[in-house]
Coordinates of C-alpha atoms and ligand atoms in Angstrom, one line a residue:
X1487 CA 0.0 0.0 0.0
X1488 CA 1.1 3.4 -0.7
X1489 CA -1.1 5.2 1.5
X1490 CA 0.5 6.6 3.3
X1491 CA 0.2 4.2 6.5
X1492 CA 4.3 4.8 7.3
X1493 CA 3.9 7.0 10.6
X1494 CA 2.5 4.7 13.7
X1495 CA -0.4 8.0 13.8
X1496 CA -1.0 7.5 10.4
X1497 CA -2.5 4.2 10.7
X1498 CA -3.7 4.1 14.3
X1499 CA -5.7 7.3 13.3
X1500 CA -5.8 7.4 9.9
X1501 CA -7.7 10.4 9.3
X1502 CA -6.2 12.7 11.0
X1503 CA -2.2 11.8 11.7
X1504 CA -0.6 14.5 10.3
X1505 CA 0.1 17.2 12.6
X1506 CA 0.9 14.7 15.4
X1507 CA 4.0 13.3 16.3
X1508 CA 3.9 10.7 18.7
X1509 CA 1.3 7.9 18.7
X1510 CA -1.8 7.7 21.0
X1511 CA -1.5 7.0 24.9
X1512 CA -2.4 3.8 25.3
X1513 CA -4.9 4.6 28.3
X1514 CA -6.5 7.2 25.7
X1515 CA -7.1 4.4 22.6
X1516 CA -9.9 2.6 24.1
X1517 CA -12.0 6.1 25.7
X1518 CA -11.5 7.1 22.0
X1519 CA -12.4 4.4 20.1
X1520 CA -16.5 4.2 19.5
X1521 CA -16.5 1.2 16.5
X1522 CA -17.8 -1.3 18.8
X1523 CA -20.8 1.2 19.3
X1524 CA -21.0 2.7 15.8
X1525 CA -20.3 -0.6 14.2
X1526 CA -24.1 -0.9 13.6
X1527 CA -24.1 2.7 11.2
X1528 CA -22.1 0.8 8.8
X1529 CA -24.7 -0.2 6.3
X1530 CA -25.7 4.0 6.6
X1531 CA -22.1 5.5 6.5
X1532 CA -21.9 3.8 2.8
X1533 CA -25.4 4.7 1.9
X1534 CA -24.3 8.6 2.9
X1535 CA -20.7 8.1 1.0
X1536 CA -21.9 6.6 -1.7
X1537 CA -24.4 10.0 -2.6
X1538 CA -21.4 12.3 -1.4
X1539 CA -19.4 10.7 -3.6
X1540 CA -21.8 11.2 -6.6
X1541 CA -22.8 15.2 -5.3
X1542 CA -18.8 15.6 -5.3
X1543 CA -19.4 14.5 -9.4
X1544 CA -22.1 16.7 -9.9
X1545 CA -20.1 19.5 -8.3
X1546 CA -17.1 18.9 -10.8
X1547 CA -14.9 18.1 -8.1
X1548 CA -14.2 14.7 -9.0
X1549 CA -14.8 13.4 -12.3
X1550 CA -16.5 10.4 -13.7
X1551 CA -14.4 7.8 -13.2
X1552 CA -13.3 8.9 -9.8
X1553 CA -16.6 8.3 -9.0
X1554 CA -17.3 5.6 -10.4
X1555 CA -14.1 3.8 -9.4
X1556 CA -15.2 5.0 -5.5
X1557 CA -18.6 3.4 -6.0
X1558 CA -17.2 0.2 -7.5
X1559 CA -15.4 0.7 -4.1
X1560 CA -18.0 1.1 -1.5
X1561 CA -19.6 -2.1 -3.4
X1562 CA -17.0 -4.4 -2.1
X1563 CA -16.3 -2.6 1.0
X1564 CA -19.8 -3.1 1.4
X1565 CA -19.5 -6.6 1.0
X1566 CA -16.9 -7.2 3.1
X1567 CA -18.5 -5.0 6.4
X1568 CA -21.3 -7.8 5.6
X1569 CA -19.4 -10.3 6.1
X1570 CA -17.0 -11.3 8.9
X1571 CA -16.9 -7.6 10.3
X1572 CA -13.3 -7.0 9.6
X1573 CA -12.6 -3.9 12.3
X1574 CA -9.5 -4.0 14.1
X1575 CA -7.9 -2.2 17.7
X1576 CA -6.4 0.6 15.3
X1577 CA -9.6 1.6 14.0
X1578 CA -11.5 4.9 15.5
X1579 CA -14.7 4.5 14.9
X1580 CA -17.2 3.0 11.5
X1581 CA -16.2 6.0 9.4
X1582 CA -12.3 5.5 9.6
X1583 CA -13.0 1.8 9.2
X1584 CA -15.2 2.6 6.1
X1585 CA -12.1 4.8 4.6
X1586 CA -9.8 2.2 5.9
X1587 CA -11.0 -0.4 3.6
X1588 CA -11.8 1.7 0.8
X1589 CA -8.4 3.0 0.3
X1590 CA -7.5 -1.0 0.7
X1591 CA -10.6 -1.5 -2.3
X1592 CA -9.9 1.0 -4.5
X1593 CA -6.4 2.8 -3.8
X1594 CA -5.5 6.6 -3.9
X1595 CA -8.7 7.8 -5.3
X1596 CA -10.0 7.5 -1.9
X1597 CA -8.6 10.4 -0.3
X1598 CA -11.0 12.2 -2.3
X1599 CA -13.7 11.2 -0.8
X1600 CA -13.3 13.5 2.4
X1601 CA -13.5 16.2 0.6
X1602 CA -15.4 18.9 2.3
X1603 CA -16.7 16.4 4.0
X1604 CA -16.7 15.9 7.9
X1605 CA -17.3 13.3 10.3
X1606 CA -19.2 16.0 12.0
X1607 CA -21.9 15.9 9.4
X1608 CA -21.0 12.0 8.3
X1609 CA -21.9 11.2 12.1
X1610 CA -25.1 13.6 12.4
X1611 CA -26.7 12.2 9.1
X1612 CA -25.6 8.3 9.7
X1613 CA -27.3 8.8 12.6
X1614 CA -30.3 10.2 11.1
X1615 CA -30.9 7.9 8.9
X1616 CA -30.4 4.9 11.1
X1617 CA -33.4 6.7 13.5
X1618 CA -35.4 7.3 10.7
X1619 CA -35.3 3.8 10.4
X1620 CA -35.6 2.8 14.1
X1621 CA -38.5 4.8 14.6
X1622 CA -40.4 3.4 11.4
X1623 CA -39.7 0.0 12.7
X1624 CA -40.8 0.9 16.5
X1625 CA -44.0 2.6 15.6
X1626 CA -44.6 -1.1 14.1
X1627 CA -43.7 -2.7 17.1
X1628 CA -45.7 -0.8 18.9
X1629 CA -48.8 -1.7 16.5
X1630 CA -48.1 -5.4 17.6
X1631 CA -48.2 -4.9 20.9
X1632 CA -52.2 -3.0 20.4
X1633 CA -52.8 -5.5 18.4
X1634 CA -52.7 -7.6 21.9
X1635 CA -54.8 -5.4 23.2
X1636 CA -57.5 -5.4 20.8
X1637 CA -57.4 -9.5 21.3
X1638 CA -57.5 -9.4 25.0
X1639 CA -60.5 -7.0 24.1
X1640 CA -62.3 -9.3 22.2
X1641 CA -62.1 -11.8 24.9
X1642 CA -63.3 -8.8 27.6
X1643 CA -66.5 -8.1 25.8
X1644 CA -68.7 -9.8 28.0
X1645 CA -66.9 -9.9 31.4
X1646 CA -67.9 -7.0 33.5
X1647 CA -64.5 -5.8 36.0
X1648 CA -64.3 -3.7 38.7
X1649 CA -63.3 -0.1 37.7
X1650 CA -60.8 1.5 40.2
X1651 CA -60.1 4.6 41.4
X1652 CA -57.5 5.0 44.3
X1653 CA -56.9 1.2 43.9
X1654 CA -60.6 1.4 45.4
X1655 CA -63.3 -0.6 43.7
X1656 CA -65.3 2.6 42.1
X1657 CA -67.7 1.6 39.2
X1658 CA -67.8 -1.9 37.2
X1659 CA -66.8 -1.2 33.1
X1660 CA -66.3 -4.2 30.9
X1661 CA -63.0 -5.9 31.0
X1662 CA -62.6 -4.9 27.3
X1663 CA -62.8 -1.2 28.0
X1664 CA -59.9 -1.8 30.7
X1665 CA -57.8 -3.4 28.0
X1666 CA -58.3 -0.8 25.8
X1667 CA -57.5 1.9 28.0
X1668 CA -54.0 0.9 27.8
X1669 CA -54.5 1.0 23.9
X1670 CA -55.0 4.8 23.2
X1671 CA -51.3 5.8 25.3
X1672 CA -49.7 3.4 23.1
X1673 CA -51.4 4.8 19.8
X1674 CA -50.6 8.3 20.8
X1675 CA -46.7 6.8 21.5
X1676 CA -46.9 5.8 17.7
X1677 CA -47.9 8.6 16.4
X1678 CA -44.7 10.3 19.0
X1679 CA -42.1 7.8 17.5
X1680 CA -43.4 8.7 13.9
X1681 CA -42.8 12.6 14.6
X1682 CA -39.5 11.7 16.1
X1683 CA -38.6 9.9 13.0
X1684 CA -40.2 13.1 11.1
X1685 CA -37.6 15.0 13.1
X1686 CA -35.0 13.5 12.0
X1687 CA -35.8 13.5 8.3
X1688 CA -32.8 16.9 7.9
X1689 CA -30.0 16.5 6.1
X1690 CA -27.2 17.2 7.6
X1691 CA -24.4 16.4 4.7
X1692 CA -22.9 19.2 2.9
X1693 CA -22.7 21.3 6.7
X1694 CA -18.7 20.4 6.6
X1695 CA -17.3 20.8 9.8
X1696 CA -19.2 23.3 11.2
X1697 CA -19.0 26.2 8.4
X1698 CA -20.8 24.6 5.0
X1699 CA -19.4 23.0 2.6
X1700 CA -16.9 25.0 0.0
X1701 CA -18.1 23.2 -3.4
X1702 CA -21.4 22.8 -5.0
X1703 CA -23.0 20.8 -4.0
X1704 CA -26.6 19.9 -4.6
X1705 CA -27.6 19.3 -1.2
X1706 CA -31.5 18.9 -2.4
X1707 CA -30.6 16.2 -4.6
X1708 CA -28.4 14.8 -1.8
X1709 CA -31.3 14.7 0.7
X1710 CA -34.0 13.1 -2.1
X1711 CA -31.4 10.5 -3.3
X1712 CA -30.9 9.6 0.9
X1713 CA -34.7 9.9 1.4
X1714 CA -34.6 13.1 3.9
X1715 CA -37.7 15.5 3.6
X1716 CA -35.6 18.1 3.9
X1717 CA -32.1 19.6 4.4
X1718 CA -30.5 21.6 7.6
X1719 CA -30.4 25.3 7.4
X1720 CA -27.5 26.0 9.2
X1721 CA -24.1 24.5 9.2
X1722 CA -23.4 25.2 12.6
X1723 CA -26.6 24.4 14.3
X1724 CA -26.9 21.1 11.7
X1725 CA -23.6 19.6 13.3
X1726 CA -24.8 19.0 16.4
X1727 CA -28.7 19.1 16.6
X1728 CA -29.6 16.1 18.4
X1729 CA -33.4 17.0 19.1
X1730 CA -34.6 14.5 16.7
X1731 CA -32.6 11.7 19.0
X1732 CA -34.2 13.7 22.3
X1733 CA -37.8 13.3 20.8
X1734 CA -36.9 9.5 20.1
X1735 CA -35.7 8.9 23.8
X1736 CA -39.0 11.1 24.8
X1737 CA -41.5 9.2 23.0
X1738 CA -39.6 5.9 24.0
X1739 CA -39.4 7.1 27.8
X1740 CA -42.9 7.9 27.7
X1741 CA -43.8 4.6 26.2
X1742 CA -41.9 2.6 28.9
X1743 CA -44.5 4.4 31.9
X1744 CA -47.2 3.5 29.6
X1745 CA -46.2 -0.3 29.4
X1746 CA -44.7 0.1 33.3
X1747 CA -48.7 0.8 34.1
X1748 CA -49.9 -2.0 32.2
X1749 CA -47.6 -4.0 33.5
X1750 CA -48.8 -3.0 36.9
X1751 CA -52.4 -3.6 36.4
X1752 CA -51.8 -7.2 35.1
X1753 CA -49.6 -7.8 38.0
X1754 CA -51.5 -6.7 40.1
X1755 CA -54.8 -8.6 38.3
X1756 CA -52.7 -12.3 38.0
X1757 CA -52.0 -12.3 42.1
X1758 CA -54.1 -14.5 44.1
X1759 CA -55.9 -11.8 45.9
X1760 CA -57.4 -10.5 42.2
X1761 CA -57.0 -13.3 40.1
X1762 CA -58.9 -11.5 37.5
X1763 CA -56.7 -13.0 34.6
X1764 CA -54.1 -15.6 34.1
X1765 CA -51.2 -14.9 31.8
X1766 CA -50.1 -17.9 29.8
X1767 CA -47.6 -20.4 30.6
X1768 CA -45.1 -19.0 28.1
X1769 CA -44.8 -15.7 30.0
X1770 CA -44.8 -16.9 32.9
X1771 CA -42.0 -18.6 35.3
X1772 CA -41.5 -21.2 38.2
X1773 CA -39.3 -20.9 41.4
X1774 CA -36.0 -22.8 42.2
X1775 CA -37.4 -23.0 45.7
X1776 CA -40.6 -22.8 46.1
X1777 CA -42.5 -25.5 43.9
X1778 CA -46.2 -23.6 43.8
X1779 CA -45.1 -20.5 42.1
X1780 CA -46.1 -19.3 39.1
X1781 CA -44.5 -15.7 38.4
X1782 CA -46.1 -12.9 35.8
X1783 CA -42.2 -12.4 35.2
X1784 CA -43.1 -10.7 31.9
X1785 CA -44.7 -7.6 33.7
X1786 CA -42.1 -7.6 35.7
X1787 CA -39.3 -7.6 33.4
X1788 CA -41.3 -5.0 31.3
X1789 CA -41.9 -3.0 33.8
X1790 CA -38.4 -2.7 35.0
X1791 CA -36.7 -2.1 31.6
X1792 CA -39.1 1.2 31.2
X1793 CA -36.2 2.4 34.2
X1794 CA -33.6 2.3 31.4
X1795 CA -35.6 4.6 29.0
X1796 CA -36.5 6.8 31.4
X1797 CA -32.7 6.9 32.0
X1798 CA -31.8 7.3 28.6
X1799 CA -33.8 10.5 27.9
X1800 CA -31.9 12.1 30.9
X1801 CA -28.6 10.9 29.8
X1802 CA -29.3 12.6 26.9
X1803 CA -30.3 15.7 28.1
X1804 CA -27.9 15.7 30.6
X1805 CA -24.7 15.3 27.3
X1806 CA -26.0 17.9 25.8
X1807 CA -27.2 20.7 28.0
X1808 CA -23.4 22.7 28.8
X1809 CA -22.3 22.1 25.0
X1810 CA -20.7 25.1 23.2
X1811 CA -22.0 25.4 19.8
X1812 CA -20.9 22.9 16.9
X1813 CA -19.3 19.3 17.2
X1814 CA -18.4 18.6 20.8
X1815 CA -17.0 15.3 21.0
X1816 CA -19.5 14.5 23.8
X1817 CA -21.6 13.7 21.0
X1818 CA -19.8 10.7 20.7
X1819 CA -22.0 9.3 23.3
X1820 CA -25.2 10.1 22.1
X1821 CA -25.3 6.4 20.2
X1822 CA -25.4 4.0 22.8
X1823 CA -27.7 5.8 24.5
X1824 CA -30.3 5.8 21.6
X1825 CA -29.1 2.2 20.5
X1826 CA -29.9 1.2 23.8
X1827 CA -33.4 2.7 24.2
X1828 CA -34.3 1.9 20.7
X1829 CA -33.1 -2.2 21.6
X1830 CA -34.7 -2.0 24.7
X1831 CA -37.9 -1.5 23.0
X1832 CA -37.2 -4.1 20.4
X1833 CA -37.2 -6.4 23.0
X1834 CA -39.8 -5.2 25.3
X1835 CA -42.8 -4.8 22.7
X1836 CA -43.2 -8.1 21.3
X1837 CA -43.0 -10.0 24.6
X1838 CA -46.1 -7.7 25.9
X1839 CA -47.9 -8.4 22.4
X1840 CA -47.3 -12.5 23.1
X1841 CA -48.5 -12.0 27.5
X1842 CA -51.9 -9.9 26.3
X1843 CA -52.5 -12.6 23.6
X1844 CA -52.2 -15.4 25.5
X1845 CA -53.7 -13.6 28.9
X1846 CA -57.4 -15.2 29.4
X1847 CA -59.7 -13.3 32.0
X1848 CA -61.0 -15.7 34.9
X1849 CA -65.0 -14.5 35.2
X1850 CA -65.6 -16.5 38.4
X1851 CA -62.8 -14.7 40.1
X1852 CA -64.2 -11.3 38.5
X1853 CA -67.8 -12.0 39.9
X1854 CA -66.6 -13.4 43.3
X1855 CA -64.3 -10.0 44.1
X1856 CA -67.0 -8.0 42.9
X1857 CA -68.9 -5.8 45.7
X1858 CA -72.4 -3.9 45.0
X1859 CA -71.1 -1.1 46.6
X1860 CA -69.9 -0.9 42.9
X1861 CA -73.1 0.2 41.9
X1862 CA -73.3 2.8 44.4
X1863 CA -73.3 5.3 41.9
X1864 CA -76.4 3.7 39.6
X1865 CA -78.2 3.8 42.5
X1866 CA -78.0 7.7 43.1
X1867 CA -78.6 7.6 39.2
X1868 CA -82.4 5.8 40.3
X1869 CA -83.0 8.9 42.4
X1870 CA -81.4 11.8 39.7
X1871 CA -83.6 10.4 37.3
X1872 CA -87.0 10.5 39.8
X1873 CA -85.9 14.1 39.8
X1874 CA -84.1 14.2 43.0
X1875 CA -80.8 16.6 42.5
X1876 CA -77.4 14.6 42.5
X1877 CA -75.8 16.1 45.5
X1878 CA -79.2 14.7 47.8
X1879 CA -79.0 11.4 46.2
X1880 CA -75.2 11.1 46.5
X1881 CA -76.3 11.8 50.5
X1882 CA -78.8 8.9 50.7
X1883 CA -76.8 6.4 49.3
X1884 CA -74.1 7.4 51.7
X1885 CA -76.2 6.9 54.9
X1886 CA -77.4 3.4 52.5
X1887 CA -73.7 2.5 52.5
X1888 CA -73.0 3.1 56.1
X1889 CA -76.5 1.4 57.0
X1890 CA -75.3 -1.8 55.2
X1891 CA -71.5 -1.8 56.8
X1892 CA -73.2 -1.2 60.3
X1893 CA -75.3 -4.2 59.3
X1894 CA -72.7 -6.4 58.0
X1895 CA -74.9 -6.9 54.8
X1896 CA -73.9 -6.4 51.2
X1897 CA -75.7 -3.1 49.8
X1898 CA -77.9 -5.0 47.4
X1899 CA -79.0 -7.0 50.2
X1900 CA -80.5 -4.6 52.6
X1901 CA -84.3 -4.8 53.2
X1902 CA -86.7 -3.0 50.5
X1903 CA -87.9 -1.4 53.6
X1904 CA -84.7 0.3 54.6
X1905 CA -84.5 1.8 50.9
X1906 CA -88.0 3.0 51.2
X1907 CA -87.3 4.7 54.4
X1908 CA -84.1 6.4 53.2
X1909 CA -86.2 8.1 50.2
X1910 CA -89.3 7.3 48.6
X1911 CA -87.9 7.0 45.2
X1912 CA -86.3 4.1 46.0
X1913 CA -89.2 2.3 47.4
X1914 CA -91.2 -0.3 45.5
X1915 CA -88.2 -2.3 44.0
X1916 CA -86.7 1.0 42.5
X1917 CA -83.9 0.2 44.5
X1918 CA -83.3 -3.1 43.7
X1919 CA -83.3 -2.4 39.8
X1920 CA -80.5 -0.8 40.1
X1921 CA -78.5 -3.8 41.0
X1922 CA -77.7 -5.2 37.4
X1923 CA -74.2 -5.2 35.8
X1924 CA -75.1 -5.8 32.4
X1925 CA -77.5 -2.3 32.9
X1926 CA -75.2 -0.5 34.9
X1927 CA -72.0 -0.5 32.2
X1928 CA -74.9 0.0 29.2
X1929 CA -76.1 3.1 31.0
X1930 CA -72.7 4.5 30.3
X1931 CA -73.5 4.7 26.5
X1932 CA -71.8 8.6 25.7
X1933 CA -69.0 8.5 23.3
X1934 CA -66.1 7.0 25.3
X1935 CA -68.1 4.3 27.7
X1936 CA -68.5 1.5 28.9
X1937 CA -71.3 0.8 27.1
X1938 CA -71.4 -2.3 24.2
X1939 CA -71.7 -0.1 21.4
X1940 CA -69.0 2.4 22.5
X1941 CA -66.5 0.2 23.4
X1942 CA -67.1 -1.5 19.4
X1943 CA -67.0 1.9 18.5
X1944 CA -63.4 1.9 20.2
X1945 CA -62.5 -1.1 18.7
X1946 CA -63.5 0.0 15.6
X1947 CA -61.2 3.1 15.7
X1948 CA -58.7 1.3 17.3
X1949 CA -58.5 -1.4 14.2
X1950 CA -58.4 1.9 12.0
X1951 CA -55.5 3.3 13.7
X1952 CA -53.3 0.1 13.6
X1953 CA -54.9 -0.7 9.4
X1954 CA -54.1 2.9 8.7
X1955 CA -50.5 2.4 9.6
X1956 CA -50.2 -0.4 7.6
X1957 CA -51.5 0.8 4.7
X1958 CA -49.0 4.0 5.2
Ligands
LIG2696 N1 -17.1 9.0 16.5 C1 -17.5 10.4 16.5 C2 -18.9 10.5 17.0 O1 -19.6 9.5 17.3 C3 -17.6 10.8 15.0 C4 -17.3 12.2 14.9 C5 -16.0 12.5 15.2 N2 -15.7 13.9 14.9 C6 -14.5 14.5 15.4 N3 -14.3 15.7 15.1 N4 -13.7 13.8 16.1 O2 -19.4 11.6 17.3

C-alpha cells in the first residue's frame, strides 16, 4: 500500500495523523475508540458516502471515473463490512473503518472522498438515517403490541370488571374497556415515535465541519437520493442538533411508563388476591425454591426495563445541556444511549404483544371479588332520574352504604324497607333495579363508555388506527 500508512499515527488514526508526532497514549485508545458502538451505522455511512461521492461529481470536483471507481469501491467494501466484520484495535470508529477499507478496495482515489466532508456531518446524518429507520420500525412494534390489546378486548367483551379509582373498587366497566385503555397511550406513543422519525428527516451532509461545505454541492438532490424530507439550514446548528434523538428517547421514555402501568395492572390482576386474569404459561415462570409458584415475570421484566428509558432520555439531556456550539466530541456518546433505548424497546414490545394474547380473563374470580357497593353510583342515578338533585341522592346512598357496613350486609341486600325509608324514590323495587351489571355498564352509552356499542365503536377506531399504519 502506498497510502501513506508509514507514521505509527497515520494508521492508528488514519484520518487525521498529520500534525501529530507521537502515537496515541495507550490509556487514551480505548475512551477514544467508538467502533464497537458505531459498528451498527455501517450499512448507513456507505449509503451517505456513496451519494457524497456522486454530489462531489455533480459538483465537478471529481470526475466520472473517480466516482465511479469509489462506488465500485464502497460495493465491495460493502461486502466485506457484511461479512465477517473486519474492524480492528487501530480503528477509531465505522467512518475510519469505512475509509480504511476503501483506500484497501480502491487505492488513492480515496482520499478524495473526504472532501469537504466531515465526520461532524458524516456522524449527524448516519445517525439520522439509522433513526429514521428505528423509529419506522418501532411505531410497528408498537402496533403489535395494540394488536394484543384489541385481542385481550375481544375476549373482555362480555366480562364485567371492577373499575378502580384509588386502587378502590369505584364503578364496574367491561374488561374490554380496561384493555383498551392501555391502547389509546400506546397509539398516541406511535404517532410520537413517527414525529421523532419526522424529526429526524434533515440533512445534515454538505454542513462540513461546522461552516458549510466550499463546493457545489446539490444538497437537495443529496437529501432526495438519501430519502430526507428536507435539508439543515445551518451549518453550525446542523452539526450538532440532536433534538430528533431527544424526541426518540422522549417518545420511548414515555412509552416505557405506559407499558410500566400495564404491567402493573396485570400484576397486580394475575396475584391470588385478584385473580382477574391468568397470563399464559409462556410468559410466565417457576421458582428454584418454592414449587407452587407461578411468576407474571413478563410484567415484571417490562416494567423494570421502562427504568432504562426513562434513563436514557436524561442521559441525553444531561450530554448535551453545557455544549458550546458545533461538534463537541460528547456527542460521541449520544449512540449508545439511543441504541440502547431503541433495543430496549425491540425487545420489550413483542414480549407484551405474546402475554396480552395469550392472557385469558377468569370471570368467576371477576364475579366473586365484585362488591355492590360498585353500583353505588347507579343507585344515586335511580334517584337523579325521579328528579331528586345529585348532591341529595349522592347523601342517601351514603347513609345506604354506612346502613349496610353497620349491618354487615352487602348493599344490594339490605331490606326493600330500609331503601323505602331512606327516600321514597327508592321504594317499590326501585332500588333493587339498580342492581344489574349488564345495565349499569350499558347506561354509560356517551362516546367514550363503557357501554357495548361504545366500546365496538373503540374497537373500531382502534383497528383503524393500527390498518391505517399499515396501509402507510
Ligand atoms: N465517533 C464520532 C462521534 O460519534 C464521530 C465524529 C468525530 N468527529 C470528530 N471531530 N472527532 O461523534
Amino acid at each position: 500500500m502506498s497510502d501513506g500508512s508509514e507514521t505509527p499515527q497515520a494508521r492508528k488514526g488514519g484520518l487525521w495523523g498529520g500534525r501529530f508526532s507521537g502515537g496515541m497514549a495507550p490509556e487514551m485508545e480505548p475512551l477514544n475508540r467508538s467502533l464497537d458502538v458505531d459498528r451498527r451505522l455501517w450499512r448507513e455511512d456507505l449509503e451517505g458516502s456513496r451519494a457524497w461521492a456522486r454530489a462531489l461529481g455533480g459538483a465537478g470536483v471529481l470526475d466520472p471515473d473517480e466516482v465511479a471507481a469509489l462506488l465500485s469501491g464502497l460495493d465491495r467494501v460493502s461486502g466485506r463490512l457484511s461479512g465477517q466484520f473486519p474492524g480492528d484495535a487501530a480503528d477509531e470508529d465505522i467512518h475510519s473503518l469505512v475509509e480504511r477499507l476503501l483506500r484497501e478496495e480502491a487505492g488513492a482515489v480515496a482520499g478524495k472522498l473526504h472532501t469537504g466532508r466531515s465526520r461532524n456531518d458524516q456522524v449527524s446524518t448516519d445517525f439520522r438515517l439509522w433513526g429514521m429507520k428505528a423509529a419506522g420500525d418501532l411505531e410497528a412494534a408498537v402496533a403489535g403490541t395494540v394488536g394484543g390489546l384489541v385481542d385481550l378486548a375481544e375476549r373482555g367483551m362480555d366480562v364485567i370488571l371492577p373499575g378502580y379509582t384509588h386502587l378502590q373498587q369505584g364503578q364496574p366497566v367491561r374488561a374490554a374497556h380496561w384493555a383498551l385503555s392501555h391502547a389509546w397511550p400506546l397509539l398516541r406513543d406511535a404517532e410520537r415515535l413517527r414525529r421523532a422519525g419526522a424529526s429526524a428527516s434533515v440533512l445534515p451532509l454538505g454542513s462540513g465541519a461546522l461552516a458549510g461545505c466550499p463546493f457545489p454541492v446539490d444538497r437537495e438532490a443529496l437529501a432526495r437520493e438519501l430519502g430526507f424530507t428536507s435539508i439543515s439550514e445551518n451549518s453550525m446548528d446542523a452539526v450538532s442538533d440532536r433534538d430528533w434523538a431527544a424526541e426518540l428517547l422522549f417518545a420511548g421514555a414515555l412509552l416505557g411508563v405506559h407499558l410500566s402501568r400495564l404491567s402493573e395492572d396485570l400484576l397486580l390482576f394475575s396475584s391470588k388476591e385478584f385473580g382477574f386474569i391468568r397470563i399464559g404459561d409462556g410468559y410466565s415462570t417457576g421458582s428454584s425454591l418454592m414449587p407452587q409458584k407461578r411468576n407474571p415475570d413478563v410484567a415484571e421484566l417490562v416494567r423494570g426495563k421502562s427504568a432504562r428509558l426513562t434513563g436514557g432520555l436524561m442521559a441525553l439531556l444531561t450530554l448535551l445541556k453545557g455544549l458550546p456550539t458545533g461538534y463537541n466530541r460528547d456527542l460521541q456518546e449520544d449512540k449508545s444511549i439511543v441504541f440502547d433505548a431503541v433495543d430496549t424497546l425491540a425487545l420489550v414490545l413483542p414480549a407484551m404483544g405474546g402475554a396480552l394474547r395469550s392472557t385469558e380473563f377468569r370471570p368467576d374470580r371477576i364475579e366473586a371479588a365484585r362488591d355492590t357497593e360498585l353500583l353505588a353510583t347507579d343507585l344515586a342515578d335511580v334517584m337523579v332520574r325521579a328528579g331528586v338533585p345529585f348532591r341529595e341522592a349522592h347523601d342517601h346512598v351514603g347513609t345506604l352504604v354506612r346502613l349496610s357496613e353497620e349491618g354487615g350486609v352487602p348493599l344490594s341486600d339490605l331490606p326493600d324497607q330500609t331503601f323505602a325509608e331512606v327516600h321514597p324514590t327508592l321504594g317499590d323495587g326501585a332500588a333493587r333495579a339498580a342492581f344489574d351489571w349488564e345495565k349499569s355498564v350499558e347506561a354509560r352509552a356517551a362516546p367514550g363508555g363503557t357501554a357495548r356499542a361504545r366500546v365496538r365503536d373503540q374497537l373500531d377506531a382502534v383497528r383503524r388506527r393500527l390498518d391505517h399504519r399499515t396501509d402507510a
